[in-house]
Every structure is written in C-alpha cells, then in structure tokens.
Coordinates of N, CA and C and ligand atoms in Angstrom, one line a residue:
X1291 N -36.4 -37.8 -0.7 CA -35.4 -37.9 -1.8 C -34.0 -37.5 -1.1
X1292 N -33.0 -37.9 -1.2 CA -31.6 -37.7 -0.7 C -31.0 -36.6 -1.6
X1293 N -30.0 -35.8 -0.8 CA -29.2 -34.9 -1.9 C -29.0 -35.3 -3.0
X1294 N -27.9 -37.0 -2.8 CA -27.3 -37.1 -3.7 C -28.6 -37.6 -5.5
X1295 N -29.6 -37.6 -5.2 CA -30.8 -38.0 -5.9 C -31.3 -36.6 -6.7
X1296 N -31.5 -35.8 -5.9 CA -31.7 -34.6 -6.0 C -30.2 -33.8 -7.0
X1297 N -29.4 -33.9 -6.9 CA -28.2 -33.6 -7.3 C -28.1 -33.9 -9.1
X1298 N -28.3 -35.4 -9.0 CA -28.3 -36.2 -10.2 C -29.9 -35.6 -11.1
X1299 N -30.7 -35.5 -10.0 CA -31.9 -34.9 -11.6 C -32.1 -33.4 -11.9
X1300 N -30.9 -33.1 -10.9 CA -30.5 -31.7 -11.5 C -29.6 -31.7 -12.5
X1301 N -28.5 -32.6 -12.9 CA -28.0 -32.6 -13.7 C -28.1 -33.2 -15.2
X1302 N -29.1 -34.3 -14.6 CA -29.9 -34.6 -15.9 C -30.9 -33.5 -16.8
X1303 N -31.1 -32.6 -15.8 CA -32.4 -31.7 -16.2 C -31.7 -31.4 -17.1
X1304 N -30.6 -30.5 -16.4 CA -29.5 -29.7 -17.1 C -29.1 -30.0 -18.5
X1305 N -28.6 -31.0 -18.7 CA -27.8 -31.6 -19.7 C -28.7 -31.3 -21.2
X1306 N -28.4 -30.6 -22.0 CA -28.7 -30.5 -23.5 C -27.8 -30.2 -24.0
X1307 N -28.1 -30.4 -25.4 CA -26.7 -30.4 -26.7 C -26.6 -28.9 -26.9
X1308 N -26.1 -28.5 -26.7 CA -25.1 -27.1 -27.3 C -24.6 -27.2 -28.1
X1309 N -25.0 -26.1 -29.0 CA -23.8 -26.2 -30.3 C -23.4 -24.4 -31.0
X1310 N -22.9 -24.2 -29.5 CA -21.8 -22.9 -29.6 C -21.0 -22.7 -28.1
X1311 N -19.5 -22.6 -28.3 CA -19.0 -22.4 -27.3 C -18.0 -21.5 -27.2
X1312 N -17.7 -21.3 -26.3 CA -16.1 -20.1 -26.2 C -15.1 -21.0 -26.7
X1313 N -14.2 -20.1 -26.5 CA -12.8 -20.6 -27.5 C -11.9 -21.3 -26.0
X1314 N -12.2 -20.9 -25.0 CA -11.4 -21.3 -23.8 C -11.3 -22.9 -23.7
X1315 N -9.6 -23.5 -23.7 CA -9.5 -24.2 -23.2 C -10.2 -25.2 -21.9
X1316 N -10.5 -26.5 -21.6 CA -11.2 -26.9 -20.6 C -9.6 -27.2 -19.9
X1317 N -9.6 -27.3 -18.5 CA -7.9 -27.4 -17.9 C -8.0 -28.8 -18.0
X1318 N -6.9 -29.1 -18.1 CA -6.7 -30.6 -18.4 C -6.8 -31.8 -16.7
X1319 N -6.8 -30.9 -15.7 CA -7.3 -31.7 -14.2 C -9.2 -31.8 -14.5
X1320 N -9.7 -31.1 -15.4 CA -10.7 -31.1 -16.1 C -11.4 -32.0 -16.8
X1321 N -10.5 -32.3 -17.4 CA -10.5 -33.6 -18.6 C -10.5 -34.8 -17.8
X1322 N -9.3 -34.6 -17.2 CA -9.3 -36.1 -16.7 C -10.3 -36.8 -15.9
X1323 N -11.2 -35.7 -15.1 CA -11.8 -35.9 -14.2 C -12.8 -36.2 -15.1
X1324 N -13.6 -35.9 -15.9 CA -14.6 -36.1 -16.9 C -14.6 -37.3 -17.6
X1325 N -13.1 -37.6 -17.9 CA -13.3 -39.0 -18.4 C -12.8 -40.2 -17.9
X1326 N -12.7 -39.7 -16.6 CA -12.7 -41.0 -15.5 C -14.1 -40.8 -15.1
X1327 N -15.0 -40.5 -15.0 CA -16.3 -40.7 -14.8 C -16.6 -41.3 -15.9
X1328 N -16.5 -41.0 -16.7 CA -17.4 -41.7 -18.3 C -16.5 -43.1 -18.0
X1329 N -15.9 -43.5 -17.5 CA -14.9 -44.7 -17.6 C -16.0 -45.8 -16.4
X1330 N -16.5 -44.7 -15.7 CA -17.2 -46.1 -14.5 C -18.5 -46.5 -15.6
X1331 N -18.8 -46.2 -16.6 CA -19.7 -46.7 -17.0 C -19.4 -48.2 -16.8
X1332 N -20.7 -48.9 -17.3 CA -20.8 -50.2 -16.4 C -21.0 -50.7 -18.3
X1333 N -20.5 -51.8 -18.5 CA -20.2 -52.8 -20.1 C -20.5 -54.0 -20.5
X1334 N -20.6 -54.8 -21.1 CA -21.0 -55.8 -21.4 C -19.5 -56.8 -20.5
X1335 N -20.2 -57.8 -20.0 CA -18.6 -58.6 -19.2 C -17.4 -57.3 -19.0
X1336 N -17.5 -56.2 -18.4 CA -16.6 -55.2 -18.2 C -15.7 -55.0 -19.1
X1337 N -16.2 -55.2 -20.4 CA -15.4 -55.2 -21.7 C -14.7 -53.8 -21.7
X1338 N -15.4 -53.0 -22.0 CA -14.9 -51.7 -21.9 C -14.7 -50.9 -22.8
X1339 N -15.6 -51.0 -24.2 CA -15.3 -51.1 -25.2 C -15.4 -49.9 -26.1
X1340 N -15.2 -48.9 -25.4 CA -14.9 -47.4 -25.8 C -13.4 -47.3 -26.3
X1341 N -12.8 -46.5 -27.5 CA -12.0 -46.2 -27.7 C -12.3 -44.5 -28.0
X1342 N -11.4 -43.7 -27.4 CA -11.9 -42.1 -27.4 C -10.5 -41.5 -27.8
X1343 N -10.9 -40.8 -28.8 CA -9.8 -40.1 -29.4 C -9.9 -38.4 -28.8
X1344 N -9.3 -37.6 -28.6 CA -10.1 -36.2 -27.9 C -8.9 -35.0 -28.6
X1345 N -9.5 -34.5 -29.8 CA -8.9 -33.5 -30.5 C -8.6 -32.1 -30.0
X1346 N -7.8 -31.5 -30.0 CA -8.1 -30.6 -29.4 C -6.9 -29.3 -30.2
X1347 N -6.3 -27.9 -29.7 CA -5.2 -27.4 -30.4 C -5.6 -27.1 -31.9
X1348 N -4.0 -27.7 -32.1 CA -3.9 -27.5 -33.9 C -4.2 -28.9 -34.4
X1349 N -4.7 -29.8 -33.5 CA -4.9 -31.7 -34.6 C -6.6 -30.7 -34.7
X1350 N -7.4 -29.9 -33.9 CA -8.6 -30.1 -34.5 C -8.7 -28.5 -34.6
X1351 N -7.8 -27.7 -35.1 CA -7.8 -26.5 -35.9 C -7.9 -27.3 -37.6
X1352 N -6.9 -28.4 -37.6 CA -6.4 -29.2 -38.7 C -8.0 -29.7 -39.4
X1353 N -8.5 -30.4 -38.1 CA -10.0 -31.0 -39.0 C -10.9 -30.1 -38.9
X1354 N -10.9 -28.6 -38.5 CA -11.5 -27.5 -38.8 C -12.0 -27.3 -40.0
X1355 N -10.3 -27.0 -40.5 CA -10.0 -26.7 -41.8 C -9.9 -28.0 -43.3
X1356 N -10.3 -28.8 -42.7 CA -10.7 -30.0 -43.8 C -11.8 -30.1 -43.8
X1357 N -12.2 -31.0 -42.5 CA -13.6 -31.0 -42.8 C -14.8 -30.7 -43.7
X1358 N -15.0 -29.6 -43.2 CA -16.2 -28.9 -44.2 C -16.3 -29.0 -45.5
X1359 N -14.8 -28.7 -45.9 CA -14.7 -29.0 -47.3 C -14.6 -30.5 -48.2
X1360 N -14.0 -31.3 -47.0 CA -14.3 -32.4 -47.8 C -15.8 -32.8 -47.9
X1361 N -16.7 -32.8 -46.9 CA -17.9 -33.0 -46.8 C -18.5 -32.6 -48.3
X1362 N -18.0 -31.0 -48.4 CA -19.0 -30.4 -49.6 C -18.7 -31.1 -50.6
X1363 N -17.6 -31.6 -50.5 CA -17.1 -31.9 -52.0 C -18.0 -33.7 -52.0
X1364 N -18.4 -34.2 -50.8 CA -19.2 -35.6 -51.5 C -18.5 -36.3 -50.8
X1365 N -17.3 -35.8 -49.9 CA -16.9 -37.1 -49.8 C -17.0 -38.1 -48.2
X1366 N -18.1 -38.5 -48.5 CA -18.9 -39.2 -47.1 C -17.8 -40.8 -46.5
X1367 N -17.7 -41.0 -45.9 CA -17.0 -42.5 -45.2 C -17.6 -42.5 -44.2
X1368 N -18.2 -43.6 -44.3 CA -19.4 -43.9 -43.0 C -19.1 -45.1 -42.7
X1369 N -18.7 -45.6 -41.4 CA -18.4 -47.2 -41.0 C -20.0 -47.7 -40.4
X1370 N -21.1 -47.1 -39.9 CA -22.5 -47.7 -39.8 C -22.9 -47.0 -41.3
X1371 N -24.3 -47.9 -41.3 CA -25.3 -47.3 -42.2 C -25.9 -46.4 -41.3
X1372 N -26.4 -45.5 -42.4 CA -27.4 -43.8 -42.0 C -28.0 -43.7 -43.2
X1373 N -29.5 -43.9 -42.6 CA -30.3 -43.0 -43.6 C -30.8 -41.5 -43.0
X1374 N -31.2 -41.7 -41.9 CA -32.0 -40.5 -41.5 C -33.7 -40.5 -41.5
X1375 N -34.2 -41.8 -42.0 CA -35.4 -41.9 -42.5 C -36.2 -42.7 -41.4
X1376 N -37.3 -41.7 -40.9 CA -37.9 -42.4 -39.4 C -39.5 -42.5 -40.0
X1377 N -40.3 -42.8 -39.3 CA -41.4 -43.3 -39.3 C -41.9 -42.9 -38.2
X1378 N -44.0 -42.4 -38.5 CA -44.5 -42.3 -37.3 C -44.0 -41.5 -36.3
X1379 N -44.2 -42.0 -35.2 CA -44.1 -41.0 -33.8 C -42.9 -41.2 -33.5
X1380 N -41.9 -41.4 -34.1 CA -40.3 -41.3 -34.8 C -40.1 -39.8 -35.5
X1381 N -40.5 -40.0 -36.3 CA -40.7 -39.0 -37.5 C -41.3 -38.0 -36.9
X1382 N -42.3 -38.0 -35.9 CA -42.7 -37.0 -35.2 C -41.7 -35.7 -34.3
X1383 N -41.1 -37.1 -33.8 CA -40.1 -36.3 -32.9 C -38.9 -35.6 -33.6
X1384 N -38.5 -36.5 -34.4 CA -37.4 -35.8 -35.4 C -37.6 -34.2 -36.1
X1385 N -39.1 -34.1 -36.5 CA -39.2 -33.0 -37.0 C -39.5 -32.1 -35.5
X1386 N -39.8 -32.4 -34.5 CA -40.0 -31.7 -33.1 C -38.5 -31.0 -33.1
X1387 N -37.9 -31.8 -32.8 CA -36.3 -31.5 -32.6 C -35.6 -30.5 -33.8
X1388 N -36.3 -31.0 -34.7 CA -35.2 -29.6 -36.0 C -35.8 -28.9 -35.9
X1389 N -37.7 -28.5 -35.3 CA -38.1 -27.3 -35.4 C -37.7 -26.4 -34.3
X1390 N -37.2 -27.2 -33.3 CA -36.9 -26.6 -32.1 C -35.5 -25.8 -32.3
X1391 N -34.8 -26.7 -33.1 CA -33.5 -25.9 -33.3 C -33.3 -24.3 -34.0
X1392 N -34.5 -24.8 -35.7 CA -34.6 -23.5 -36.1 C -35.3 -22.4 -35.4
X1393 N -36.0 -23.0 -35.0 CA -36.7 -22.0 -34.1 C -35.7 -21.3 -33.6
X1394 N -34.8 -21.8 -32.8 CA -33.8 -21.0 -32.0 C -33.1 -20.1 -32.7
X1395 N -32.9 -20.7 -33.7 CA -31.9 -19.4 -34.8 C -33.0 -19.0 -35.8
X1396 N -34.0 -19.1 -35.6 CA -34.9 -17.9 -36.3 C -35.4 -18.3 -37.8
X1397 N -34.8 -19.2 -38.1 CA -35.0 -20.0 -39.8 C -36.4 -20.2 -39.9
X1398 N -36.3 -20.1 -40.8 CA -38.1 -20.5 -41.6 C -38.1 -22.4 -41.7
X1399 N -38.4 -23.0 -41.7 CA -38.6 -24.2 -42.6 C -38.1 -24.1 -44.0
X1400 N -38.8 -23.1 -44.6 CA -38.4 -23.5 -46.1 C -36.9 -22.5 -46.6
X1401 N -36.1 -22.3 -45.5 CA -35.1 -21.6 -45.8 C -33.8 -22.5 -45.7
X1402 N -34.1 -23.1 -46.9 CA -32.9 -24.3 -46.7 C -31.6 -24.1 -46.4
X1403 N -31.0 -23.0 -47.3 CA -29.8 -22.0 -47.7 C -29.6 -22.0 -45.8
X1404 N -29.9 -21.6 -45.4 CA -29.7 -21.6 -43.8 C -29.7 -22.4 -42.7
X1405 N -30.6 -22.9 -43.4 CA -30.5 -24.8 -42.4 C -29.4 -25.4 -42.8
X1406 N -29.1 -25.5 -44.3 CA -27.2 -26.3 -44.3 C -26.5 -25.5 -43.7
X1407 N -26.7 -24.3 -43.8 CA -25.2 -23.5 -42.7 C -25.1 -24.1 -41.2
X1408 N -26.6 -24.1 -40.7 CA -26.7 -24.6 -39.4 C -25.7 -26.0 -39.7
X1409 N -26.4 -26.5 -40.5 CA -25.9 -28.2 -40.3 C -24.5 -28.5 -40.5
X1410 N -24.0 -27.4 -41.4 CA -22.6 -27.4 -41.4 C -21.5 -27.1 -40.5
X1411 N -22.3 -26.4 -39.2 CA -21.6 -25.7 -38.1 C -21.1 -27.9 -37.5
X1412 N -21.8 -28.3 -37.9 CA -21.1 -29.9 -37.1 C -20.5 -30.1 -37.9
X1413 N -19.2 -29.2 -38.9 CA -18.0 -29.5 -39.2 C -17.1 -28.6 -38.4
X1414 N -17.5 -27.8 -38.1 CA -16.3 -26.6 -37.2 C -16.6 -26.7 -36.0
X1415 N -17.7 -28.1 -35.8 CA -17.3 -28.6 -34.4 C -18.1 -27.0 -33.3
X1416 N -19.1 -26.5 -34.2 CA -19.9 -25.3 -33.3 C -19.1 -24.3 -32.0
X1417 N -17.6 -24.4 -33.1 CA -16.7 -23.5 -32.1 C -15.9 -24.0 -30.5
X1418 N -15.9 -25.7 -30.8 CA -15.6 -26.4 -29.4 C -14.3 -25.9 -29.3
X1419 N -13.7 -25.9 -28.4 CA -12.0 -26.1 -28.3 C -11.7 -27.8 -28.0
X1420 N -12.3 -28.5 -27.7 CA -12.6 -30.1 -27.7 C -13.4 -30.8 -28.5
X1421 N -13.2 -32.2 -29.1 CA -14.2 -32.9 -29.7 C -13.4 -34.4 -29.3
X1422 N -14.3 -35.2 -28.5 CA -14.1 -36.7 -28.4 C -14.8 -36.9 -29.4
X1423 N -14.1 -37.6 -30.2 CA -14.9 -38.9 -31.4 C -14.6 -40.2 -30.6
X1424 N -15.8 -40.7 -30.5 CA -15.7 -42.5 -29.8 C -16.1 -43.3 -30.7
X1425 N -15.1 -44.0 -30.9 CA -15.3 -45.4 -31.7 C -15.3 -47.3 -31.1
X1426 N -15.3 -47.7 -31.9 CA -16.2 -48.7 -31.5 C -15.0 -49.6 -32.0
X1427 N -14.1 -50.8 -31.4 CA -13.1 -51.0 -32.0 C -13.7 -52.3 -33.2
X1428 N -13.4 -53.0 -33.7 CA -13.4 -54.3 -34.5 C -13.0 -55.5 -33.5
X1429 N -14.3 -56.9 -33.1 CA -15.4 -56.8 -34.3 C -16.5 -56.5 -33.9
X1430 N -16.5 -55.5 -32.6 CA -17.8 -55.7 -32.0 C -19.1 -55.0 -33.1
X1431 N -20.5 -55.3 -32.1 CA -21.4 -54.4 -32.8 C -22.4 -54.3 -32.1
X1432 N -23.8 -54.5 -32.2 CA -24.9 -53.3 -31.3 C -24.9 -53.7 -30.0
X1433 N -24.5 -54.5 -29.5 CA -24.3 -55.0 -28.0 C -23.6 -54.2 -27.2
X1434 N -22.2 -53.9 -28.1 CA -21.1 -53.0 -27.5 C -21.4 -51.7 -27.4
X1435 N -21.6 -51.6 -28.9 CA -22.4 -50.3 -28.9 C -22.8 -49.5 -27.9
X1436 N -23.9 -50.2 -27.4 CA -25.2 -49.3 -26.2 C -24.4 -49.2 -25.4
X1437 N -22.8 -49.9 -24.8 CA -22.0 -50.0 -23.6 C -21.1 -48.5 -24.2
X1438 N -20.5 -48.1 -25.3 CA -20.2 -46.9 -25.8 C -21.5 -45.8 -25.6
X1439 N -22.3 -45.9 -25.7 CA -23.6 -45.0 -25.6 C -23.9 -44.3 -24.2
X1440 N -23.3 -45.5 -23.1 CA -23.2 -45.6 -22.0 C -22.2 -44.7 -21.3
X1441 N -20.9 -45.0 -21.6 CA -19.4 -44.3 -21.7 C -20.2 -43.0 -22.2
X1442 N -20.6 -42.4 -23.4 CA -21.1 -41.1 -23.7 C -21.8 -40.7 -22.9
X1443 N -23.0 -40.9 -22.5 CA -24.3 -40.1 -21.9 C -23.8 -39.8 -20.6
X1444 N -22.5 -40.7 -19.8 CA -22.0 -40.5 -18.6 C -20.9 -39.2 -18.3
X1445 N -20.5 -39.4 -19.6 CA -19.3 -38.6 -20.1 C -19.9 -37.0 -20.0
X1446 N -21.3 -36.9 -20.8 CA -21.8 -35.3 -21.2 C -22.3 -35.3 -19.8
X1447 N -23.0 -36.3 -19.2 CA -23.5 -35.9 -17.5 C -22.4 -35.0 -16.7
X1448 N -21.2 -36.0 -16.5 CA -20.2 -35.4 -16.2 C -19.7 -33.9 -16.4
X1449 N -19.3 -33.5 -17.8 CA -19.5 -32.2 -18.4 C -20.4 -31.3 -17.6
X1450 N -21.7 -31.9 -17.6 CA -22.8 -30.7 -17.2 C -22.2 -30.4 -16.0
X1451 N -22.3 -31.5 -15.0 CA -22.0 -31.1 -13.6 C -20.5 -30.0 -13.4
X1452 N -19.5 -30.3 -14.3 CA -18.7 -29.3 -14.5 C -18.9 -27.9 -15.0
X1453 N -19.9 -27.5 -15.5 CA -20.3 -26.4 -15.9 C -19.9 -26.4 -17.5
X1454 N -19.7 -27.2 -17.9 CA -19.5 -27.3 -19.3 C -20.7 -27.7 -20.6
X1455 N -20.6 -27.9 -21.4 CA -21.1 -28.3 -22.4 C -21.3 -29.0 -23.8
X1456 N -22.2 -29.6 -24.2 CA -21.6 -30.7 -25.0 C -22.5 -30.7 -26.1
X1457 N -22.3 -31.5 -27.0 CA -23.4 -32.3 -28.4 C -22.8 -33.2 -28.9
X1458 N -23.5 -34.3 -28.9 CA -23.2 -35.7 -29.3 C -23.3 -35.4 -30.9
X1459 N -22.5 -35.7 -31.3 CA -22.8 -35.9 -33.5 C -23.1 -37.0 -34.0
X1460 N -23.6 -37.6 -34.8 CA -23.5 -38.6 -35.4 C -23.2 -37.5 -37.0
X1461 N -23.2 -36.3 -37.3 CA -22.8 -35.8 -38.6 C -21.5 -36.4 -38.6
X1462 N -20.4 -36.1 -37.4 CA -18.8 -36.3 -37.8 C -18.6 -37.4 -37.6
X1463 N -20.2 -39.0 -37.7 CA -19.4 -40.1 -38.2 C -19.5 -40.0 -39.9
X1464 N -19.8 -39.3 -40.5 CA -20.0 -39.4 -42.2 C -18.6 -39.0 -42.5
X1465 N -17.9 -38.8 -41.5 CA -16.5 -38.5 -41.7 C -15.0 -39.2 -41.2
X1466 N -16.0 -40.6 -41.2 CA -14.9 -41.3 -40.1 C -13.2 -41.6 -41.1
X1467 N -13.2 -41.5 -42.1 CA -11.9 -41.7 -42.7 C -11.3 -40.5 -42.9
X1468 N -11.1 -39.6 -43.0 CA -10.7 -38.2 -43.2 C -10.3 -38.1 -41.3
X1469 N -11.3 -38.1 -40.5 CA -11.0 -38.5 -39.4 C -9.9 -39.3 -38.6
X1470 N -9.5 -40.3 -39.3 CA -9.0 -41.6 -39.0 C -7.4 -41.2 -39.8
X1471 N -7.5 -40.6 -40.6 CA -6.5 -40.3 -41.5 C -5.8 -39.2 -40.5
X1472 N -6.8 -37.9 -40.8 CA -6.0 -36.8 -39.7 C -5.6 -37.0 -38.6
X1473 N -5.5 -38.1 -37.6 CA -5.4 -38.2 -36.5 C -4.7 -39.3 -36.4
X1474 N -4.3 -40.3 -37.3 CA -3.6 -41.6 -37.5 C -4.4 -42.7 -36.9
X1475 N -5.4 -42.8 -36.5 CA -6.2 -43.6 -35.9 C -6.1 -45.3 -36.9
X1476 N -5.8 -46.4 -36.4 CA -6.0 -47.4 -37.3 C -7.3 -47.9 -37.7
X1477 N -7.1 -48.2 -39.1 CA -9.0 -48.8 -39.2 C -10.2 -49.4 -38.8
X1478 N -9.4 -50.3 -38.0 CA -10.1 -51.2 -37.3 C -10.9 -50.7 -36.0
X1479 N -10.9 -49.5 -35.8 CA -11.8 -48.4 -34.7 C -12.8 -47.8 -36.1
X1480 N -13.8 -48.1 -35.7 CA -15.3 -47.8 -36.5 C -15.9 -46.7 -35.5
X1481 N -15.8 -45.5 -36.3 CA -16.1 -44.4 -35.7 C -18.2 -44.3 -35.3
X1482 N -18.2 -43.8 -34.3 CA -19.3 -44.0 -33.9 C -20.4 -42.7 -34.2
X1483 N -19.6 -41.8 -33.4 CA -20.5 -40.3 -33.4 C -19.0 -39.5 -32.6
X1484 N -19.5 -38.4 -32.6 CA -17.8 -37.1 -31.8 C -19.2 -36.3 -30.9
X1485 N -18.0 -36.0 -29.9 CA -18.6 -34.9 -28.7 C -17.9 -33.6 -28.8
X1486 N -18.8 -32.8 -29.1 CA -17.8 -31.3 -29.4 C -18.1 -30.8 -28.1
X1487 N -17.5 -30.5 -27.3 CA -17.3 -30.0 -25.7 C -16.4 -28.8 -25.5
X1488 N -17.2 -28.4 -24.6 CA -16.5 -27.1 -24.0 C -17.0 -26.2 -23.3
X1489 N -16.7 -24.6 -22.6 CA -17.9 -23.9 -22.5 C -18.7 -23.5 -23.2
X1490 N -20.0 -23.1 -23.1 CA -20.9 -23.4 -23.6 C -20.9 -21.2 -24.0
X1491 N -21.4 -21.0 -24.8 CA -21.7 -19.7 -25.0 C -22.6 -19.0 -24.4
X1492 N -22.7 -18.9 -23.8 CA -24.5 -18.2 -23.4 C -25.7 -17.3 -24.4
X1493 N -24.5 -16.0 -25.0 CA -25.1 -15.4 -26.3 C -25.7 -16.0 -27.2
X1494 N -24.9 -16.9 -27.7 CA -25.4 -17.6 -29.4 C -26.9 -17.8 -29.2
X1495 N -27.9 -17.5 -30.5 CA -28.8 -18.0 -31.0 C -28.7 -19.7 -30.9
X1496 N -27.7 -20.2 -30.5 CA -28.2 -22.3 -31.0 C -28.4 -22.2 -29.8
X1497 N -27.9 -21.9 -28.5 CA -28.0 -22.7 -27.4 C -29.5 -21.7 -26.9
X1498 N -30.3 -21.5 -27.4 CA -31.4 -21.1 -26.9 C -32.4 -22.6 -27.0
X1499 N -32.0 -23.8 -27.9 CA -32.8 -24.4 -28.4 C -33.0 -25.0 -27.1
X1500 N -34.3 -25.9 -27.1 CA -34.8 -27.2 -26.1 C -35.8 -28.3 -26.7
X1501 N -35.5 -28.9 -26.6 CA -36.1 -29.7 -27.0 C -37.6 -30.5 -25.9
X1502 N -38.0 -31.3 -26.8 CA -39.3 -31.9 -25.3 C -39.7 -33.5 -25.3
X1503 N -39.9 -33.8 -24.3 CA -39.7 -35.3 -24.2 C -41.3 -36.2 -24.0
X1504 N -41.5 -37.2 -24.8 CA -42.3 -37.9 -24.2 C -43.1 -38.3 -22.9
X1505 N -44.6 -38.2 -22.4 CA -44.5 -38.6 -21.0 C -44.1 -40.1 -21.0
X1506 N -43.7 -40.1 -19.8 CA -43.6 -41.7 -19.3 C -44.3 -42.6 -19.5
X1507 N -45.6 -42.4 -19.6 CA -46.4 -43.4 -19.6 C -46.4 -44.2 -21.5
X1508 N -46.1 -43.3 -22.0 CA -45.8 -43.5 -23.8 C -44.2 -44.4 -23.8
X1509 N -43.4 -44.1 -22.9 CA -41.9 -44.7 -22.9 C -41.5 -46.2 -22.2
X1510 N -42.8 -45.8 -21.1 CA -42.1 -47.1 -19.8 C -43.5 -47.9 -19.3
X1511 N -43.1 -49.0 -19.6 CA -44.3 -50.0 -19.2 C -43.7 -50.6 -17.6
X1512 N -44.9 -50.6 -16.9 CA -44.7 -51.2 -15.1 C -45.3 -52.6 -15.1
X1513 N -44.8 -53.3 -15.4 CA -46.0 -54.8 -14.6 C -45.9 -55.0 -13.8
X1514 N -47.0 -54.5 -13.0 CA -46.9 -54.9 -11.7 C -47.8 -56.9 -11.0
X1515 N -48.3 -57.0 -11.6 CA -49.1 -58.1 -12.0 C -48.9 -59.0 -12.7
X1516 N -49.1 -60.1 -12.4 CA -48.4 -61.3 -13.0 C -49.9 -61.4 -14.1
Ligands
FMN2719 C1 -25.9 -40.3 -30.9 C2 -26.4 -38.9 -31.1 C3 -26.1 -38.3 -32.3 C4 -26.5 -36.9 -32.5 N1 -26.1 -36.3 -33.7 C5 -26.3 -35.0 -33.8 C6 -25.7 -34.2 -34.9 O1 -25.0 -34.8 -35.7 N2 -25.8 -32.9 -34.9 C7 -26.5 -32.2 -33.9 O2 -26.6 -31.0 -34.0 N3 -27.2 -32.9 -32.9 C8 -27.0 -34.2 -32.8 N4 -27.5 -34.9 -31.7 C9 -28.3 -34.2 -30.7 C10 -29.8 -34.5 -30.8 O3 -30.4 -33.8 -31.8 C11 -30.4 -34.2 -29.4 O4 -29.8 -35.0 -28.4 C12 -31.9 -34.3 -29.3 O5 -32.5 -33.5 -30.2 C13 -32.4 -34.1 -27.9 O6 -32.0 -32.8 -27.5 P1 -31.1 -32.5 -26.2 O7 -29.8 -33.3 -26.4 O8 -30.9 -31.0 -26.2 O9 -31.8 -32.9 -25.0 C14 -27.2 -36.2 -31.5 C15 -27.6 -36.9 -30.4 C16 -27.2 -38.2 -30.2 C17 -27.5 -38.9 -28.9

C-alpha cells in the first residue's frame, strides 16, 4: 500500500458527523484551502454544479436566531420532497443510526421531549462558527445532484484532514426559504442540505456517537466472470 493510500483511509476512517463544536473561527487560508479541494471534485461534462453559500459571523448569528423559531412555528420550505420513510434494511439502518446517536447523549427511545431538543440542535447549527448550505442551481436534478454530493463528501474529507469537523444536514433543507431570504440568495438555487463545520468539541456528549457500516459483501457486487 503507498503512503499516499494509507493517508486517504486514514482519513476516510476519520471522517464522521459531529454535531458540537468550539466557537473558534476556522482562518480563512483554511477555508480556502478546503474548498478548493471540494472544487476538484470530478461532474457531469465538468459542469460544476455546486453553488455554496458559507455563513458565518453575524449572517449566521442572524439564522441562529430565526431559525429555530420559524421551524417551531410550522414553517417548512422544502425545494426536494422528504418524507423520512425507509423500508427494510433501509429502515434498519436508519433506526441503527438514531440509536447510536441517543445513545451518545444518554436518551431513552421513548424520551421524545429530548430527542426534539437533540434534533433541534440542527437549527443552531450544533454550535458551528461555519455552515456551507449547497444548492443545486435551476434546472438541474438527480444527475447533478450526485456531482454536488460529490463537491460535499470531498469537501468534509478535506475538513477531516484539517483537523476539523463537520455534519452534512438535510434538516436546514426544510428551511431553504427563510434561508434564501436571510442571505439574499435568488430562487432559482434549490437548497440541497448545509455543512455545519468547524472545530469539533471533544467534551460534548454528541460527538461520542458512531455509527456502523455494512460489510462489503451486502454493498458491492465483483463480476468477475462473464
Ligand atoms: C445528505 C445528508 C444529510 C444528513 N442530514 C442530517 C441531519 O439533518 N442531521 C443530522 O444530525 N445528521 C444528518 N446526516 C448525518 C447522517 O446521520 C450520518 O452521515 C450517518 O448516520 C452516518 O454517520 P457518520 O456520518 O457519522 O459516518 C446527514 C448525512 C447526509 C449525507
């Protein structure tokens, strides 16, 4: 195996969603370098089709302090459809994943009152000092998509290797107009999911979570044979 091999499934290892960080600024020779990596992602005909907005200060002290509240109050804007509703060894893993979380913060299952608090921490952005929201411009759609998915997973890789930390949302797309509004963003960018980034906390109860993966053999088919 070569360093540079060795390097990369160290960083892959590494990489999980965080969702508690310090309040410290990331330096902005930081930023840049992070999202010029997520930029070599590779696109459909080199389209390129990420649009990244990256909040940060008082614009996302601003959606701090909205957020949450509009949420409570009902008021959802979603540019995809979401149900949340999986099936099977779908459904399997979905409840794997939220058990893993509560687990981390100690919740019962049936302690609902405390699971929305949890879930509401992806309005205050789980204390990021950063959140990229990437959207998806007009008219593309699931083609482009995966090439945005692409731009992202490269982007948090990146992060890790910097000693940083991340979590992809799809909660702060149920908020893509209130979003779009506070930030002047024009409509025709269809909000996808936000990356709340930064240092990662070490203390907090959330980032104890882990989650667990499928073996290979259930994921990846080899034909070797005609
Ligand atoms: C597109 C996308 C959207 C996600 N949305 C949320 C979210 O809204 N809130 C959250 O806490 N985690 C969210 N996650 C994190 C997943 O729960 C997490 O990636 C999964 O459980 C695997 O765990 P890991 O990232 O720690 O490896 C999202 C992940 C992805 C890729």
């Amino acid at each position: 195996m070569t360093d540079l091999a060795r390097a990369f499934s160290a960083v892959a290892a590494e990489r999980r969603s965080l969702r508690a960080f310090l309040p410290d600024p990331v330096p902005r020779e930081i930023l840049h370098a992070v999202f010029t990596d997520a930029a070599r992602a590779p696109s459909n005909c080199n389209t390129q089709p990420w649009v990244v907005h990256v909040a940060s200060g008082a614009a996302l002290a601003a959606l701090r302090e909205t957020l949450p509240a509009r949420f409570a109050a009902g008021e959802f804007s979603m540019d995809f459809p979401y149900d949340g509703q999986y099936d099977g060894i779908y459904k399997e893993r979905q409840y794997g994943a939220a058990k893993a979380l509560y687990d981390a913060h100690d919740i019962a299952r049936e302690d609902k009152a405390r699971r929305q608090q949890v879930f509401m921490r992806n309005f205050t952005f789980f204390d990021a000092p950063h959140v990229a929201f990437v959207f998806l411009p007009e008219p593309f759609g699931l083609r482009e998509a995966a090439d945005v998915g692409m731009f992202a997973q490269t982007l948090m890789l990146s992060l890790t290797a910097h000693g940083l930390g991340s979590c992809p949302q799809t909660a702060l797309s149920f908020m893509a107009g209130p979003v779009r509004e506070q930030l002047g963003i024009d409509d025709a960018n269809k909000l996808l999911f936000g990356i709340s980034f930064g240092y990662p906390d070490p203390d907090d109860a959330a980032n104890r979570c882990r989650t667990t993966r499928a073996v290979l053999d259930e994921v990846v088919t080899f034909h070797d044979g005609i």
